[in-house]
CSV table of C-alpha atoms and ligand atoms in Angstrom, one decimal:
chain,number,residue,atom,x,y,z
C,299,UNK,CA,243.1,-52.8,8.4
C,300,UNK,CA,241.9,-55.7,10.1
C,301,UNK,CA,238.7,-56.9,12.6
C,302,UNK,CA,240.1,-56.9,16.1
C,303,UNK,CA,237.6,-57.7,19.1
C,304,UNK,CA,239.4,-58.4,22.5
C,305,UNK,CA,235.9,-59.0,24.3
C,306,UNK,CA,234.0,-61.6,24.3
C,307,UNK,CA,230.7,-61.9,22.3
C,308,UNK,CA,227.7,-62.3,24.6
C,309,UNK,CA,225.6,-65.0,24.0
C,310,UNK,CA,222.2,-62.6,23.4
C,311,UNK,CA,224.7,-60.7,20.4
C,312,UNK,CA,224.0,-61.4,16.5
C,313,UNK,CA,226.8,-63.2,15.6
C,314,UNK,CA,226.7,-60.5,12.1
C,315,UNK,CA,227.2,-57.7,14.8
C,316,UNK,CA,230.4,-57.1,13.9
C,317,UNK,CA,233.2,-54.3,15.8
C,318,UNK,CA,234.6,-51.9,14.0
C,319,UNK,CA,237.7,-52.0,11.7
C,320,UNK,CA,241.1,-50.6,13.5
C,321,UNK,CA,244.5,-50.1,12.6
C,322,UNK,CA,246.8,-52.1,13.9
C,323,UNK,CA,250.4,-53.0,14.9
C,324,UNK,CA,251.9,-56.4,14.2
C,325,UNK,CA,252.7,-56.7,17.8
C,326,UNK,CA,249.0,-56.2,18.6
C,327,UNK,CA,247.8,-58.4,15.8
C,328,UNK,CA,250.0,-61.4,16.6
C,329,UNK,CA,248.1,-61.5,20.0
C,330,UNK,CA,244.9,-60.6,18.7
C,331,UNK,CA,244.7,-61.2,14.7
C,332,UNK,CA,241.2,-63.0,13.9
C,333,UNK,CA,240.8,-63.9,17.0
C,334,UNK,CA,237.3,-65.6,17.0
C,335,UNK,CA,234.0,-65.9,19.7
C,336,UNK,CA,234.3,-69.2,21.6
C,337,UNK,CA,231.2,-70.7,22.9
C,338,UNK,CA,233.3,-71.0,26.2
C,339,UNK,CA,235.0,-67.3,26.2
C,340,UNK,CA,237.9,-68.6,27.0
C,341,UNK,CA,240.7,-66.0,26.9
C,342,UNK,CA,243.2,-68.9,24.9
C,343,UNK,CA,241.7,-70.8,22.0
C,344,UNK,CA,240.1,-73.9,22.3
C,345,UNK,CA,241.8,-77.0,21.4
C,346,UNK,CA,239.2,-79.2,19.3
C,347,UNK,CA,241.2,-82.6,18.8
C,348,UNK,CA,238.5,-84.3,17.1
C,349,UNK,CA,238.7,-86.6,13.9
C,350,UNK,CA,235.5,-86.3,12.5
C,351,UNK,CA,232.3,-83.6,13.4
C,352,UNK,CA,228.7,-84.5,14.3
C,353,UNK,CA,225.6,-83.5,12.7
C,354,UNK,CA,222.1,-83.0,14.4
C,355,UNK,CA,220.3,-84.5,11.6
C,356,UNK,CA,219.7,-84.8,7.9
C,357,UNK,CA,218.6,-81.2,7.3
C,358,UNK,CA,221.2,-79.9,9.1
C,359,UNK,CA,223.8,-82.0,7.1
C,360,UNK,CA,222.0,-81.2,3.9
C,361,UNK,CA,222.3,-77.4,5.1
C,362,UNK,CA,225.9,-77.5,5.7
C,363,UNK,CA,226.2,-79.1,2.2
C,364,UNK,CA,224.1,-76.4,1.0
C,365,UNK,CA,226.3,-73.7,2.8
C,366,UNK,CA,229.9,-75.5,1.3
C,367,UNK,CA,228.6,-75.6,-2.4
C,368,UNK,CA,228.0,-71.5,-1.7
C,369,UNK,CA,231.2,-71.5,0.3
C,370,UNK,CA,230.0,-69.3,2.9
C,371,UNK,CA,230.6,-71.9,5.8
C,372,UNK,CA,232.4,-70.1,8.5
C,373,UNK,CA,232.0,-72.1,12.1
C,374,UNK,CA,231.5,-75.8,10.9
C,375,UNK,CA,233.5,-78.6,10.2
C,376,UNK,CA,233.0,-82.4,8.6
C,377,UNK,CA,236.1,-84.0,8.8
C,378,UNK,CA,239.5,-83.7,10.3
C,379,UNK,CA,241.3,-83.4,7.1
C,380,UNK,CA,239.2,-80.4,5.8
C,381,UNK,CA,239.3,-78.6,8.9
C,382,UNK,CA,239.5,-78.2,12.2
C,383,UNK,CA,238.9,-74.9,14.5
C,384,UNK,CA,242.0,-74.2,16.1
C,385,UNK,CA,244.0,-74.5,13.1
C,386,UNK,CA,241.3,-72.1,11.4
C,387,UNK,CA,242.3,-69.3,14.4
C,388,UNK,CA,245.9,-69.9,13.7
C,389,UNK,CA,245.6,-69.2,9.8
C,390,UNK,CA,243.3,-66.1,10.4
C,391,UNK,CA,246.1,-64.7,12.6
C,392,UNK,CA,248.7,-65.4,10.3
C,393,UNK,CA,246.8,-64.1,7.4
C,394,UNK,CA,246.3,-61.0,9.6
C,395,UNK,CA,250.3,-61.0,10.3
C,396,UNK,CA,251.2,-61.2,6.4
C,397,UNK,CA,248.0,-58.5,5.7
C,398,UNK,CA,246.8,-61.4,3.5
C,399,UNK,CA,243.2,-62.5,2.9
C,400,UNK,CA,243.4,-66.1,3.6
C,401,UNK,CA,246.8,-68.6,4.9
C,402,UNK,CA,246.4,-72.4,5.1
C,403,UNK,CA,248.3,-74.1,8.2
C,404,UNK,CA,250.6,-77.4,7.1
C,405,UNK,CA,252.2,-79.8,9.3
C,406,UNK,CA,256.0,-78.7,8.0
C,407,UNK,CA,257.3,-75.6,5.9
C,408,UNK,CA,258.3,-78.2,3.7
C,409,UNK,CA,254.5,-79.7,3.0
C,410,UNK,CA,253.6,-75.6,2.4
C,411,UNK,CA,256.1,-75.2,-0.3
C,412,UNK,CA,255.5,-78.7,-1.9
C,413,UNK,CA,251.7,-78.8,-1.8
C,414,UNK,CA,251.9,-74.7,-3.1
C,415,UNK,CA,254.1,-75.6,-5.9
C,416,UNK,CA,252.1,-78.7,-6.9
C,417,UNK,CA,249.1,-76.7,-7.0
C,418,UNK,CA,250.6,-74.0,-9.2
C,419,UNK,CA,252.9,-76.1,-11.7
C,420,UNK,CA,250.8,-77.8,-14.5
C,421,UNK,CA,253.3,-80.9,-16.1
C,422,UNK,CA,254.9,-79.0,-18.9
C,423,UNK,CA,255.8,-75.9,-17.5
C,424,UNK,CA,258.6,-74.1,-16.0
C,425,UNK,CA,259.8,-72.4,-13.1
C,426,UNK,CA,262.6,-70.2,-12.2
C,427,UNK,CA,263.8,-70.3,-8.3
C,428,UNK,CA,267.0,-68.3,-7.1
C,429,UNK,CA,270.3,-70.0,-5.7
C,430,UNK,CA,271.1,-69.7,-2.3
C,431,UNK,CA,267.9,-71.7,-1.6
C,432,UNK,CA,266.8,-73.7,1.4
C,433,UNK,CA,268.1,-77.5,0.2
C,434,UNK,CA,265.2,-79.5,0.0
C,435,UNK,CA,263.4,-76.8,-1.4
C,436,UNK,CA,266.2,-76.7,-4.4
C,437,UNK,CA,266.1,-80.0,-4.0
C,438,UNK,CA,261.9,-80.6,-4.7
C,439,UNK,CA,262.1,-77.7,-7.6
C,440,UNK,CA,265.7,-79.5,-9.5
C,441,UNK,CA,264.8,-82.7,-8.9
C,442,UNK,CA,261.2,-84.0,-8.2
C,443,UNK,CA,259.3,-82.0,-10.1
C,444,UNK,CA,261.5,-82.7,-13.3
C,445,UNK,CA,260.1,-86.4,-12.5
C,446,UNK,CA,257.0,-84.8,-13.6
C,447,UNK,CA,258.0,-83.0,-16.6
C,448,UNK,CA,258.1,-79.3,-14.7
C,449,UNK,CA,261.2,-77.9,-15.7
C,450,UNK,CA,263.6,-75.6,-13.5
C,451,UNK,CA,265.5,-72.6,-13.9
C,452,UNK,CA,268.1,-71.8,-11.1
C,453,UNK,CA,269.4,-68.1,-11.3
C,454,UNK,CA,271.7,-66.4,-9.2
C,455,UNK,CA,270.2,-64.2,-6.3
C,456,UNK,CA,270.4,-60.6,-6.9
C,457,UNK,CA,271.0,-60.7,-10.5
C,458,UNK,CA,267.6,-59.5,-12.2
C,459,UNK,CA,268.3,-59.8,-16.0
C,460,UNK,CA,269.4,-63.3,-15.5
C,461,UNK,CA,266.6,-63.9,-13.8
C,462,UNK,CA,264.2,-61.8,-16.4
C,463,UNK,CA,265.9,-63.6,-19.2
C,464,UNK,CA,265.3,-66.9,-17.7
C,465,UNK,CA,261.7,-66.8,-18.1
C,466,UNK,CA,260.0,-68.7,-21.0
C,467,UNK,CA,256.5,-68.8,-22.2
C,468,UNK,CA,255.7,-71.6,-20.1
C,469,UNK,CA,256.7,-70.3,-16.7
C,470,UNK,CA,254.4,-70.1,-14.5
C,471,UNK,CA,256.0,-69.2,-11.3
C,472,UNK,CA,259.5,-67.7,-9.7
C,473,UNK,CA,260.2,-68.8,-6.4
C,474,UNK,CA,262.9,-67.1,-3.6
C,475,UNK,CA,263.9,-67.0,-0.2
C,476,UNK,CA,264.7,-63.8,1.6
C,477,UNK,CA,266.7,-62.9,3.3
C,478,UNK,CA,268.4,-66.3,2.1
C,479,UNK,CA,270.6,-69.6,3.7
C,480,UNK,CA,272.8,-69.1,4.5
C,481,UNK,CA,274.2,-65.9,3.1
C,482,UNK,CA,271.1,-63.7,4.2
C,483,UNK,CA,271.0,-61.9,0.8
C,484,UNK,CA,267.5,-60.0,0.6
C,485,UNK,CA,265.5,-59.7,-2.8
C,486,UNK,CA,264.6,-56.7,-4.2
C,487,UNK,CA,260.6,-57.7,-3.8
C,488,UNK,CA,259.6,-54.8,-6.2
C,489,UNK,CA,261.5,-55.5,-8.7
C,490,UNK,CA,261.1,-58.9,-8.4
C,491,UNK,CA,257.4,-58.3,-8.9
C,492,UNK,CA,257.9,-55.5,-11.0
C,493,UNK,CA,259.5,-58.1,-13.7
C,494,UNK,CA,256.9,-61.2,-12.8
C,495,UNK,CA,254.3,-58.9,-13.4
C,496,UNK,CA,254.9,-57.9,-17.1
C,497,UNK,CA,255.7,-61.5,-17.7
C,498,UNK,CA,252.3,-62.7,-16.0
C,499,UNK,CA,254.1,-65.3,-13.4
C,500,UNK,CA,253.5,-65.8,-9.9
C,501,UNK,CA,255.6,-64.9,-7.2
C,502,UNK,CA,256.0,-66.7,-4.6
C,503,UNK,CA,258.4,-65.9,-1.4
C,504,UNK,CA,259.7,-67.8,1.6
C,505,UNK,CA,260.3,-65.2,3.9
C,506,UNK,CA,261.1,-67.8,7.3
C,507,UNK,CA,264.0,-65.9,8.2
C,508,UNK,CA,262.8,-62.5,8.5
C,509,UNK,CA,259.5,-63.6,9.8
C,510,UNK,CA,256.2,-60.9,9.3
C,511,UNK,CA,257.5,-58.8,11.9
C,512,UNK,CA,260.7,-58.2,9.2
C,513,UNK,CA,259.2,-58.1,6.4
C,514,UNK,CA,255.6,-58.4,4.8
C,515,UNK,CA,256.2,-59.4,1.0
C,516,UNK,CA,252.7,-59.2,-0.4
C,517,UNK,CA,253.1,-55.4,0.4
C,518,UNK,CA,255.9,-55.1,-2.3
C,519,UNK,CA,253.6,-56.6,-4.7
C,520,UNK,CA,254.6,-60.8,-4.3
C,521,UNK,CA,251.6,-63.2,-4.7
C,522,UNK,CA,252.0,-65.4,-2.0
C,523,UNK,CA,254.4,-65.8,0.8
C,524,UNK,CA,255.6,-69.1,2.6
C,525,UNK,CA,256.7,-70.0,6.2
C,526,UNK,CA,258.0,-73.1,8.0
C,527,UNK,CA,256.4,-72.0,11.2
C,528,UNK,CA,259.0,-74.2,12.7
C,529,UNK,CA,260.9,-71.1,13.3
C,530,UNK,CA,260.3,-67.6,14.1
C,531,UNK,CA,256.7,-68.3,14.1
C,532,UNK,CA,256.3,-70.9,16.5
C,533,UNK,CA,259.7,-69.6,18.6
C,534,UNK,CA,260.4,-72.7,21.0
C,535,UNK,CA,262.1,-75.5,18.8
C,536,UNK,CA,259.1,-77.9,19.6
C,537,UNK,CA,256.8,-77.8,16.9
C,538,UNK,CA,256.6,-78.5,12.8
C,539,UNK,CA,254.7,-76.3,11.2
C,540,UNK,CA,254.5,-74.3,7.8
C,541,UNK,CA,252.0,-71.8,6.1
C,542,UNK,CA,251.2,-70.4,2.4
C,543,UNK,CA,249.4,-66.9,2.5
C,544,UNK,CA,248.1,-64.2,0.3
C,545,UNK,CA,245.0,-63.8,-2.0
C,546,UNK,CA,242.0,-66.4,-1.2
C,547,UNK,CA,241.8,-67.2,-5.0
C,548,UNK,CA,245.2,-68.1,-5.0
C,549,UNK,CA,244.9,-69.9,-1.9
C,550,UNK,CA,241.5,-72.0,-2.9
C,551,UNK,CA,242.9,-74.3,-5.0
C,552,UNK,CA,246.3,-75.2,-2.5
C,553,UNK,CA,243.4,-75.7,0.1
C,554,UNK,CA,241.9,-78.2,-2.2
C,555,UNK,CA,244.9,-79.9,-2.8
C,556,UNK,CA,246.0,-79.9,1.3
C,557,UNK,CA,242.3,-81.9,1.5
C,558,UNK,CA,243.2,-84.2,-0.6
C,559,UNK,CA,247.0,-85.0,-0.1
C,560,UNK,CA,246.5,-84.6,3.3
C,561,UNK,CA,249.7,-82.5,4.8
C,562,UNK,CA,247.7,-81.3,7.5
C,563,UNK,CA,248.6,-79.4,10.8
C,564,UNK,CA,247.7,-81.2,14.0
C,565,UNK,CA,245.4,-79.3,16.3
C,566,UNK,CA,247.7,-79.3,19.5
C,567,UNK,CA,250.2,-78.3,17.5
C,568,UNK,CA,248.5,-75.4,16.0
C,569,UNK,CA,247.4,-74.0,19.5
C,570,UNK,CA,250.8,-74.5,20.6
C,571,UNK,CA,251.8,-72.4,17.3
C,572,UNK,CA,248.8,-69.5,18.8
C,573,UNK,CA,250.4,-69.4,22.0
C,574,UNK,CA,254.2,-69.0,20.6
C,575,UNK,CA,252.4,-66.3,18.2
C,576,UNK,CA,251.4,-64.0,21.0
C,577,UNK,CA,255.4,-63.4,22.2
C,578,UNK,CA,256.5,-63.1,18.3
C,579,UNK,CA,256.5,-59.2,18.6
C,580,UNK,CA,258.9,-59.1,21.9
C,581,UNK,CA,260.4,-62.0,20.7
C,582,UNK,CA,261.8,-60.6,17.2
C,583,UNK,CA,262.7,-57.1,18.7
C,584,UNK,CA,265.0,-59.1,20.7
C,585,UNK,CA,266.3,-61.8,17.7
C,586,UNK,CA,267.0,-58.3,15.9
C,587,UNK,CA,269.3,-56.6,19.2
C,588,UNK,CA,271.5,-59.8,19.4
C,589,UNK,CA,271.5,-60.1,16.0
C,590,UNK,CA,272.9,-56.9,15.2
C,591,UNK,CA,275.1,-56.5,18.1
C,592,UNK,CA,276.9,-59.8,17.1
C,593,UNK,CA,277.2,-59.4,14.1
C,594,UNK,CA,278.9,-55.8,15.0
C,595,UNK,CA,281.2,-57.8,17.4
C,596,UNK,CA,282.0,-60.2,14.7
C,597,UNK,CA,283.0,-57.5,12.2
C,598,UNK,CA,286.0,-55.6,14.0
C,599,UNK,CA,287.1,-59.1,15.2
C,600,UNK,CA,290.9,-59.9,14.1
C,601,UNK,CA,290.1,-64.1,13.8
C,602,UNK,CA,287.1,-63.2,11.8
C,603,UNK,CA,287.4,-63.4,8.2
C,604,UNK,CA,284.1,-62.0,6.9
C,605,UNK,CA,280.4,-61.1,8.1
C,606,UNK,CA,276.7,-61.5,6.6
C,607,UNK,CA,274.1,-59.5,8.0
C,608,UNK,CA,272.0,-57.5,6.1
C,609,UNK,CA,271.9,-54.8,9.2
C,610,UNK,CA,275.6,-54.2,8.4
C,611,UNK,CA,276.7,-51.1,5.6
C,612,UNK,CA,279.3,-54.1,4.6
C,613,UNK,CA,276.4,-56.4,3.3
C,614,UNK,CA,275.8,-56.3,-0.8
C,615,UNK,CA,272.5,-55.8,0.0
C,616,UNK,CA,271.9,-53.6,3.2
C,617,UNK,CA,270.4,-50.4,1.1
C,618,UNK,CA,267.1,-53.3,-0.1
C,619,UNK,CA,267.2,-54.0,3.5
C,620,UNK,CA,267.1,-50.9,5.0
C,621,UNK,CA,263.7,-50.0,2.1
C,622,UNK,CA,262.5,-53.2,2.7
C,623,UNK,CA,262.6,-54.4,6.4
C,624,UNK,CA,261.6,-53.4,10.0
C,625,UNK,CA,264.5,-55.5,11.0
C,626,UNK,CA,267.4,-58.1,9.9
C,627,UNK,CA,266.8,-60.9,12.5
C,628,UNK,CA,268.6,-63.3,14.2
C,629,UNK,CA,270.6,-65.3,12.0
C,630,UNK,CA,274.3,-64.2,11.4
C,631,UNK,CA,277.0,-66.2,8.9
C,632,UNK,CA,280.9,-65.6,8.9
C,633,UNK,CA,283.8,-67.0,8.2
C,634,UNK,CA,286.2,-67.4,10.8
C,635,UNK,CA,290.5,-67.5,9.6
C,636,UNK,CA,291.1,-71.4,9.3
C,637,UNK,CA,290.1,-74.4,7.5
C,638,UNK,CA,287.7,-76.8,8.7
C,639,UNK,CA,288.6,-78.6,11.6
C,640,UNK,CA,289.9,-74.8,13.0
C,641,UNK,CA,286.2,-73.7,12.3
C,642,UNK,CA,285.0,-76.7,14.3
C,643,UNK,CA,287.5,-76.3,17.4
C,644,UNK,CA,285.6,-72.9,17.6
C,645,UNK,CA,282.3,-74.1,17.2
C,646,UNK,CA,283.0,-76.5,19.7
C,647,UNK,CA,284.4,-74.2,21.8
C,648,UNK,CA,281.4,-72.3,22.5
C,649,UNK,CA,279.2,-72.6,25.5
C,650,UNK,CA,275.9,-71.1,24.7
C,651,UNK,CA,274.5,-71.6,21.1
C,652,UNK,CA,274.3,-75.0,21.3
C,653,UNK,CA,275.4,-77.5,18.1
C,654,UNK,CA,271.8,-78.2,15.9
C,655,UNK,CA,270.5,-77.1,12.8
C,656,UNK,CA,267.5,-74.7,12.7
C,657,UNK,CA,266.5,-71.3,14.1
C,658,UNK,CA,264.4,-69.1,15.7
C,659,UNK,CA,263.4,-70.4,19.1
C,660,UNK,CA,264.8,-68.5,21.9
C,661,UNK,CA,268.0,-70.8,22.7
C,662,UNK,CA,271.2,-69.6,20.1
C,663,UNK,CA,272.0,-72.5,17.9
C,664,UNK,CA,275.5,-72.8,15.9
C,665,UNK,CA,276.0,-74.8,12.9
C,666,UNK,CA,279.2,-75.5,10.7
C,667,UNK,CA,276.7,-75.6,7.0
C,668,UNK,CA,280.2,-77.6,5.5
C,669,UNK,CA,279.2,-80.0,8.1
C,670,UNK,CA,275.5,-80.1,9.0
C,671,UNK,CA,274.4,-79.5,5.7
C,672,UNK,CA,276.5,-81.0,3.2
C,673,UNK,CA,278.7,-83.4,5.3
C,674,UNK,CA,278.6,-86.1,2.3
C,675,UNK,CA,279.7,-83.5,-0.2
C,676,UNK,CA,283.2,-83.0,-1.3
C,677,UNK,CA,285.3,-79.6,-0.6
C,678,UNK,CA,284.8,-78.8,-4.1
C,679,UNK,CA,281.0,-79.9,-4.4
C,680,UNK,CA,280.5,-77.8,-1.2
C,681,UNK,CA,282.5,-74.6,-3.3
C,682,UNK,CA,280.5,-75.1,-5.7
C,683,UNK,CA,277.3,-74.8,-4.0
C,684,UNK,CA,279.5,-71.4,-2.5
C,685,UNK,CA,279.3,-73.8,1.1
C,686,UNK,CA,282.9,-72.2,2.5
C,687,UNK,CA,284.5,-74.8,4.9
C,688,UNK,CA,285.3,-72.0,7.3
C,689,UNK,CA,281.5,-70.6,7.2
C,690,UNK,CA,279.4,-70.5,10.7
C,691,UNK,CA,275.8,-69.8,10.7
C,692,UNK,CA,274.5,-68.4,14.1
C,693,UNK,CA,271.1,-68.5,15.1
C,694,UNK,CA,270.8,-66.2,17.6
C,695,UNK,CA,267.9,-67.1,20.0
C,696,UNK,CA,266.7,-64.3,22.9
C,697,UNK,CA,269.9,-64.8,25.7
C,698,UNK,CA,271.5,-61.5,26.6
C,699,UNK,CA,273.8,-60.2,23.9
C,700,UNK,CA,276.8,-59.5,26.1
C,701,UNK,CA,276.9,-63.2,27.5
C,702,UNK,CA,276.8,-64.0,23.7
C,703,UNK,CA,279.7,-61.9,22.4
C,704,UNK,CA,281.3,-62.6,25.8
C,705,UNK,CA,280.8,-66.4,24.7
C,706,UNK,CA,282.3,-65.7,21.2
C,707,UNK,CA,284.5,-64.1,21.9
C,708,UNK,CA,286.5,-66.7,24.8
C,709,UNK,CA,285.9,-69.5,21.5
C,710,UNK,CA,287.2,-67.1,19.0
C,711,UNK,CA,290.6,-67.2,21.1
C,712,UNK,CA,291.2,-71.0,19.8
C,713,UNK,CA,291.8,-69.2,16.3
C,714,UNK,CA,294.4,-67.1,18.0
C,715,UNK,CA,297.6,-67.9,15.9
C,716,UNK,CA,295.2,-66.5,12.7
C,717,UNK,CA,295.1,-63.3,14.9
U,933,PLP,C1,263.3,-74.7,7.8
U,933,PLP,C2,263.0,-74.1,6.5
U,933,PLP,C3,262.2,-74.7,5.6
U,933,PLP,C4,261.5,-76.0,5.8
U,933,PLP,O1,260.6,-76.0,6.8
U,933,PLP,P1,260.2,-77.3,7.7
U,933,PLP,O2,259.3,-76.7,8.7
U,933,PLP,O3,261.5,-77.8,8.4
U,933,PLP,O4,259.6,-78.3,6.8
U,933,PLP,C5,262.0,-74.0,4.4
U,933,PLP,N1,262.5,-72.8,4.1
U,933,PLP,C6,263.3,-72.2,4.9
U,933,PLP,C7,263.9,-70.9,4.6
U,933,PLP,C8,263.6,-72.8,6.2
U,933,PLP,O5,264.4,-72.2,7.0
């Protein structure tokens, strides 16, 4: 349920007059959600690059002091770093997308999940995260926050007593991706919550790959769900961006905390972020078509060793999938038959996806992980971290599907004497 109004608010209306509450679609909501009155009625949000914000005079400053300590100020701003209005329309959409009560709008996924995490994690405590995780995020959790005495638990994904018997009295928090990186396994977010629950610990989900047209975790019971908007969200590979959603008490103190350490979105950026919003719905029917249909072309392939998608009967976790998700995306990982420089004569022998880390704009990107990601490792470091040398990880963008599998399959052909 959600407050939708498409048409603009005449000037003579009472701002309180407010239109009723509908039902609807994520498609109609990622056009639509909180969309707000503009003194202008413009049909696209207003960009409000300002620094700072102007009062008319004492009393009204005193009055929007007055109105903060109550925290009922809704339409006015003091200072760049507290808040700005177009990143406000941008959070109340995305809260609307994740069916959450309040989001906050970062400059990088990474500043979401760092500032969340410091918010949540008093020094002395403990968290558990799964494997299988973003790297930096591993990274932050193994590394930096041991600097300040938060200790880390890393248990393997999809294995629920480990991950039950990993907690302590002073967790305070598990952490997960799903689907995940590059193996696109999907959490069992019930059970996930199910087990945080009885052990009082907040859940907290990055969901970037499936996007909330996938999958909506706060529905299956998680506390809060993160996003580098960088992705799916914003859909063009031009923009930074990340966002923390889910209850507004959870969300009041990471708001605090943004204020004050100051990873804040920029206000172009943001609009740019509304405007990639409004194709999200077309745009993930179509990451989900190309997405399946390659990763279908991939499995009865001779020169392909293995596939991961969790729209495939072969993946370990396609039943959680199929409960869980509207869709499985665009990402796809395999393994093709031959060692590393084989996997990167096909890689270069493609024509479309083009060589670059990230996902979810609409051109395909290709990445050899053993490569990109964890060049200055060793083969057995990499196997260690389960990085196979003959892993690909395509991100399919919105082409046609038969000029990619057409495309794969003339590069596949350099594997030929595997066949
Ligand atoms: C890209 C990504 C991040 C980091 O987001 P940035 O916007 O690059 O800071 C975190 N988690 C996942 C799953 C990602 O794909």
């Amino acid at each position: 349920m959600t407050t939708l109004n498409t048409r603009p608010i005449a000037l003579t209306e009472q701002p309180e007059v407010r239109p009723p509450q509908v039902r609807t679609g994520p498609s109609t909501l990622s056009v639509h959600g909180g969309r707000q009155p503009n003194p202008y009625h413009s049909i696209s949000e207003p960009i409000v690059q300002a620094a700072t914000y102007t009062f008319v005079d004492t009393e009204d400053l005193c009055y929007f002091k007055d109105q903060s300590l109550w925290g009922v100020v809704e339409d006015r701003y003091e200072y760049g770093r507290y808040g700005n209005p177009t990143i406000r329309s941008v959070e109340k959409r995305l809260a609307c997308l994740e069916g959450a009560e309040a989001a906050l709008l970062f400059s990088s996924g990474m500043a979401a999940i760092t500032t969340t995490l410091l918010t949540l994690l008093p020094s002395g405590s403990h968290l558990v995260i799964t494997d299988d995780a973003y790297r930096q995020t591993r990274q932050f959790c193994t590394h930096f926050l041991k600097r300040l005495g938060i200790a880390c638990s890393v248990v393997p994904i999809g294995d629920y007593q480990a991950l039950e018997a990993s907690i302590r009295a002073e967790t305070r928090l598990i952490f997960s991706e799903t689907p995940t990186n590059p193996y696109l396994r999907v959490v069992d977010l019930e059970r996930l919550a199910d087990i945080a629950h009885r052990h009082r610990v907040t859940t907290v989900i990055d969901t970037t790959i499936a996007s909330p047209l996938n999958l909506r975790p706060l529905e299956w019971g998680i506390d809060l769900v993160v996003h580098s908007a960088t992705k799916y969200l914003a859909g063009h590979n031009d923009l930074l961006a990340g966002v923390v959603a889910g209850r507004a008490e959870l969300i009041a103190p990471i708001h605090e905390n943004l204020d004050m350490m100051g990873a804040i979105a920029d206000p172009l950026n943001a609009a740019w972020l509304l405007r990639g919003l409004k194709t999200l719905g077309v745009r993930m029917e179509r990451h989900n078509r190309n997405g399946q249909a390659v990763a279908e072309f991939l499995e009865q392939h001779p020169a392909v060793e293995c596939v991961w998608y969790p729209g495939l009967a072969s993946h370990p976790d396609h039943e959680i999938a199929l409960r869980q998700m509207r869709g499985f995306g665009g990402m796809v990982s395999f393994t093709v038959k031959g060692d590393l420089d084989d996997t990167s004569r096909f890689v270069d022998a493609l024509t479309i996806p083009q060589i670059a880390t990230s996902f979810g704009g609409a051109e395909s990107l290709v990445s050899q992980p053993a490569v990109m990601s964890y060049y200055e490792l060793s083969s057995e470091e990499r196997q260690e971290l389960g990085i196979r040398d003959n892993l690909v990880r395509l991100a399919l963008g919105i082409e046609d599907a038969d000029d990619l599998i057409a495309d794969l399959n003339q590069a596949l052909s350099v594997l030929r004497h595997y066949q």
